[in-house]
Amino acid sequence: SQTIHQWPATLVQPVGSPLSLECTVEGTSNPNLYWYRQAAGRGLQLLFYSVGIGQISSEVPQNLSASRPQDRQFILSSKKLLLSDSGFYLCAWSVLHAYTFGSGTRLTVV
Amino acid sequence: GENVEQHPSTLSVQEGDSAVIKCTYSDSASNYFPWYKQELGKRPQLIIDIRSNVGEKKDQRIAVTLNKTAKHFSLHITETQPEDSAVYFCASSGNTPLVFGKGTRLSVIA
């Protein structure tokens, strides 16, 4: 069966520090991969999605970037975090339409 | 791009009563409409979905209806229970990633 792993679960980082969040999927090939962000008490905002290795589409211009170095690995990065980057980051995968979310990373920028 | 509006933002019902959450979408090319349930601090979980070739789908106490002409779809929960308390998100997609509504916080009062 397919599983999705996302880590770390929580992260507290100072303003201006770098960020790297990793997501991996098992049990499927060539999935579509997504990064969403959820601010406190808010909806899900699509940040990036990828339909294949090295293919990244950005939905929101900001100081975040994404990479897909392997078929089932999706990484969210930042060189310098801002206070406004705080939130709940969710990785998801899909084949056809149904999305499955990872357990999320709660990022607090202080 | 697609825009999804969701109402109400909060909903309180007595245990045993029904709850209805409504969403509208803007892109006539959208053909997939899932609903997710998110408990506090957890990942969103798919509870039911419907495709554009179907007008209604039911799974035990949960049902979803779709009106393609009016571009709206609704989630119906009957015989609500305290464990139904959560935030519910609608979403839609066609050939693009899922776009989510802002969510409805459902509280079931025992």
Tab-separated table of C-alpha atoms in Angstrom:
chain	number	residue	atom	x	y	z
A	1	SER	CA	0.000	0.000	0.000
A	2	GLN	CA	1.013	3.588	-0.491
A	3	THR	CA	2.402	5.633	2.387
A	4	ILE	CA	3.684	9.158	2.682
A	5	HIS	CA	6.327	10.266	5.160
A	6	GLN	CA	6.921	13.848	6.168
A	7	TRP	CA	9.396	15.199	8.671
A	8	PRO	CA	10.077	16.811	11.011
A	9	ALA	CA	6.732	16.993	12.819
A	10	THR	CA	7.520	20.275	14.547
A	11	LEU	CA	10.186	22.875	13.998
A	12	VAL	CA	11.071	26.162	15.680
A	13	GLN	CA	13.435	28.294	13.654
A	14	PRO	CA	14.773	31.854	14.063
A	15	VAL	CA	14.051	34.531	11.483
A	16	GLY	CA	16.671	34.485	8.736
A	17	SER	CA	17.601	30.824	9.177
A	18	PRO	CA	17.334	28.250	6.364
A	19	LEU	CA	14.629	25.617	6.050
A	20	SER	CA	14.446	22.139	4.598
A	21	LEU	CA	11.344	19.959	4.865
A	22	GLU	CA	11.315	16.541	3.282
A	23	CYS	CA	8.525	14.333	2.008
A	24	THR	CA	8.795	10.832	0.583
A	25	VAL	CA	6.199	8.503	-0.865
A	26	GLU	CA	6.302	4.711	-0.908
A	27	GLY	CA	4.341	2.174	-2.891
A	28	THR	CA	3.634	4.165	-6.027
A	29	SER	CA	5.477	5.407	-9.082
A	30	ASN	CA	5.435	8.812	-10.744
A	31	PRO	CA	2.986	10.404	-8.315
A	32	ASN	CA	1.980	14.034	-8.498
A	33	LEU	CA	3.405	15.742	-5.404
A	34	TYR	CA	2.255	18.895	-3.637
A	35	TRP	CA	3.226	21.280	-0.853
A	36	TYR	CA	0.378	23.098	0.892
A	37	ARG	CA	0.545	25.564	3.762
A	38	GLN	CA	-2.149	26.111	6.343
A	39	ALA	CA	-2.000	29.229	8.503
A	40	ALA	CA	-3.612	28.996	11.947
A	41	GLY	CA	-7.378	28.551	11.574
A	42	ARG	CA	-7.195	29.005	7.823
A	43	GLY	CA	-7.595	26.999	4.637
A	44	LEU	CA	-5.049	25.136	2.561
A	45	GLN	CA	-2.895	27.215	0.244
A	46	LEU	CA	-1.088	25.443	-2.590
A	47	LEU	CA	2.598	26.402	-2.670
A	48	PHE	CA	4.181	24.046	-5.215
A	49	TYR	CA	3.324	20.974	-7.223
A	50	SER	CA	5.311	18.550	-9.323
A	51	VAL	CA	4.257	16.084	-12.006
A	52	GLY	CA	7.716	14.544	-12.404
A	53	ILE	CA	11.388	14.635	-11.455
A	54	GLY	CA	12.788	18.140	-11.796
A	55	GLN	CA	9.377	19.578	-12.753
A	56	ILE	CA	8.172	22.195	-10.273
A	57	SER	CA	5.257	24.597	-10.616
A	58	SER	CA	4.996	27.486	-8.209
A	59	GLU	CA	1.639	28.895	-7.201
A	60	VAL	CA	2.725	31.617	-4.819
A	61	PRO	CA	5.831	33.773	-5.351
A	62	GLN	CA	7.729	34.024	-2.092
A	63	ASN	CA	11.006	33.133	-0.439
A	64	LEU	CA	10.254	29.398	-0.545
A	65	SER	CA	11.412	26.943	-3.189
A	66	ALA	CA	10.798	23.276	-3.928
A	67	SER	CA	12.780	20.504	-5.546
A	68	ARG	CA	12.108	16.947	-6.642
A	69	PRO	CA	15.476	15.182	-6.894
A	70	GLN	CA	13.921	11.702	-7.070
A	71	ASP	CA	10.584	10.340	-8.268
A	72	ARG	CA	9.178	9.929	-4.769
A	73	GLN	CA	10.958	12.726	-2.913
A	74	PHE	CA	9.777	16.310	-2.600
A	75	ILE	CA	11.675	18.965	-0.663
A	76	LEU	CA	10.557	22.409	0.483
A	77	SER	CA	13.319	24.906	1.203
A	78	SER	CA	14.043	28.452	2.155
A	79	LYS	CA	17.327	30.326	2.387
A	80	LYS	CA	16.023	32.859	4.918
A	81	LEU	CA	12.826	32.366	6.884
A	82	LEU	CA	10.391	35.191	7.603
A	83	LEU	CA	7.955	35.424	10.509
A	84	SER	CA	5.121	35.063	7.986
A	85	ASP	CA	6.428	31.616	7.004
A	86	SER	CA	5.022	30.164	10.223
A	87	GLY	CA	2.293	27.626	9.619
A	88	PHE	CA	1.373	23.992	9.142
A	89	TYR	CA	3.072	22.568	6.044
A	90	LEU	CA	1.478	19.580	4.389
A	91	CYS	CA	2.901	17.392	1.680
A	92	ALA	CA	0.468	15.405	-0.453
A	93	TRP	CA	0.561	12.949	-3.321
A	94	SER	CA	-1.984	11.917	-5.903
A	95	VAL	CA	-2.450	9.509	-8.737
A	96	LEU	CA	-5.440	10.531	-10.834
A	97	HIS	CA	-7.413	12.771	-8.474
A	98	ALA	CA	-7.529	11.516	-4.875
A	99	TYR	CA	-5.004	13.275	-2.636
A	100	THR	CA	-3.355	11.750	0.427
A	101	PHE	CA	-1.690	14.102	2.891
A	102	GLY	CA	1.363	13.578	5.038
A	103	SER	CA	1.171	14.162	8.764
A	104	GLY	CA	2.414	17.735	8.422
A	105	THR	CA	5.172	19.914	9.847
A	106	ARG	CA	4.256	22.659	12.259
A	107	LEU	CA	6.784	25.449	11.667
A	108	THR	CA	7.134	28.343	14.067
A	109	VAL	CA	9.477	31.143	13.061
A	110	VAL	CA	10.599	33.199	16.045
B	1	GLY	CA	-8.027	30.085	-12.039
B	2	GLU	CA	-10.454	28.089	-9.943
B	3	ASN	CA	-12.089	29.760	-6.945
B	4	VAL	CA	-13.943	27.779	-4.282
B	5	GLU	CA	-16.262	29.442	-1.794
B	6	GLN	CA	-17.421	27.528	1.290
B	7	HIS	CA	-20.222	28.332	3.730
B	8	PRO	CA	-20.767	28.547	6.607
B	9	SER	CA	-17.392	29.131	8.254
B	10	THR	CA	-18.723	27.775	11.561
B	11	LEU	CA	-21.650	25.493	12.283
B	12	SER	CA	-23.033	24.224	15.574
B	13	VAL	CA	-25.629	21.468	15.704
B	14	GLN	CA	-27.199	19.338	18.404
B	15	GLU	CA	-26.189	15.715	18.496
B	16	GLY	CA	-28.504	13.728	16.244
B	17	ASP	CA	-29.355	16.663	13.996
B	18	SER	CA	-28.168	17.033	10.405
B	19	ALA	CA	-25.400	19.326	9.174
B	20	VAL	CA	-25.089	20.793	5.687
B	21	ILE	CA	-22.033	22.553	4.265
B	22	LYS	CA	-22.171	24.210	0.859
B	23	CYS	CA	-19.506	25.087	-1.695
B	24	THR	CA	-19.481	26.846	-5.031
B	25	TYR	CA	-16.781	26.710	-7.687
B	26	SER	CA	-16.001	28.902	-10.661
B	27	ASP	CA	-14.246	26.726	-13.257
B	28	SER	CA	-16.723	24.865	-15.463
B	29	ALA	CA	-13.906	22.444	-16.386
B	30	SER	CA	-13.693	21.143	-12.807
B	31	ASN	CA	-14.800	17.525	-12.596
B	32	TYR	CA	-13.666	16.199	-9.227
B	33	PHE	CA	-15.046	17.345	-5.867
B	34	PRO	CA	-13.668	15.817	-2.647
B	35	TRP	CA	-14.454	16.598	0.973
B	36	TYR	CA	-11.834	16.399	3.717
B	37	LYS	CA	-12.173	16.247	7.476
B	38	GLN	CA	-9.407	17.698	9.631
B	39	GLU	CA	-9.259	17.126	13.358
B	40	LEU	CA	-7.256	19.502	15.524
B	41	GLY	CA	-3.536	19.256	14.797
B	42	LYS	CA	-4.002	16.399	12.329
B	43	ARG	CA	-3.766	15.991	8.571
B	44	PRO	CA	-6.874	16.372	6.374
B	45	GLN	CA	-8.495	13.025	5.635
B	46	LEU	CA	-10.642	12.301	2.601
B	47	ILE	CA	-14.156	11.363	3.687
B	48	ILE	CA	-16.078	11.340	0.413
B	49	ASP	CA	-15.704	12.531	-3.156
B	50	ILE	CA	-17.852	12.902	-6.238
B	51	ARG	CA	-17.117	13.190	-9.918
B	52	SER	CA	-18.973	15.318	-12.407
B	53	ASN	CA	-20.794	12.428	-14.036
B	54	VAL	CA	-22.665	11.728	-10.790
B	55	GLY	CA	-25.253	13.897	-9.042
B	56	GLU	CA	-25.240	12.313	-5.612
B	57	LYS	CA	-23.141	9.883	-3.606
B	58	LYS	CA	-23.781	8.431	-0.179
B	59	ASP	CA	-21.635	6.602	2.360
B	60	GLN	CA	-23.481	5.714	5.543
B	61	ARG	CA	-24.273	9.013	7.327
B	62	ILE	CA	-22.426	11.157	4.795
B	63	ALA	CA	-23.712	12.254	1.399
B	64	VAL	CA	-22.535	14.694	-1.231
B	65	THR	CA	-24.650	16.305	-3.940
B	66	LEU	CA	-23.438	18.083	-7.057
B	67	ASN	CA	-25.241	20.564	-9.284
B	68	LYS	CA	-22.998	21.180	-12.270
B	69	THR	CA	-25.312	23.707	-13.853
B	70	ALA	CA	-25.245	25.907	-10.783
B	71	LYS	CA	-21.619	24.985	-9.971
B	72	HIS	CA	-22.279	24.044	-6.400
B	73	PHE	CA	-21.906	20.968	-4.262
B	74	SER	CA	-22.859	20.159	-0.708
B	75	LEU	CA	-21.921	17.838	2.133
B	76	HIS	CA	-24.714	16.362	4.241
B	77	ILE	CA	-24.065	14.642	7.552
B	78	THR	CA	-27.050	12.984	9.197
B	79	GLU	CA	-27.459	11.827	12.801
B	80	THR	CA	-24.435	13.845	13.856
B	81	GLN	CA	-22.253	12.570	16.672
B	82	PRO	CA	-19.680	14.371	18.868
B	83	GLU	CA	-16.863	12.691	16.924
B	84	ASP	CA	-18.057	14.489	13.786
B	85	SER	CA	-16.740	17.721	15.335
B	86	ALA	CA	-13.858	18.904	13.127
B	87	VAL	CA	-13.030	21.293	10.307
B	88	TYR	CA	-14.386	20.220	6.932
B	89	PHE	CA	-12.910	21.363	3.615
B	90	CYS	CA	-14.418	21.119	0.166
B	91	ALA	CA	-12.190	21.197	-2.903
B	92	SER	CA	-12.410	21.022	-6.657
B	93	SER	CA	-10.129	20.269	-9.559
B	94	GLY	CA	-10.119	19.584	-13.253
B	95	ASN	CA	-6.728	19.390	-14.907
B	96	THR	CA	-5.100	21.488	-12.193
B	97	PRO	CA	-4.267	20.839	-8.527
B	98	LEU	CA	-7.013	20.803	-5.932
B	99	VAL	CA	-8.255	24.201	-4.830
B	100	PHE	CA	-9.711	24.179	-1.333
B	101	GLY	CA	-12.445	26.166	0.330
B	102	LYS	CA	-11.561	27.993	3.543
B	103	GLY	CA	-13.161	25.349	5.732
B	104	THR	CA	-16.156	24.934	8.055
B	105	ARG	CA	-15.670	24.331	11.754
B	106	LEU	CA	-18.436	21.927	12.786
B	107	SER	CA	-19.266	21.557	16.456
B	108	VAL	CA	-21.659	18.817	17.525
B	109	ILE	CA	-23.114	19.561	20.933
B	110	ALA	CA	-23.980	16.569	23.077
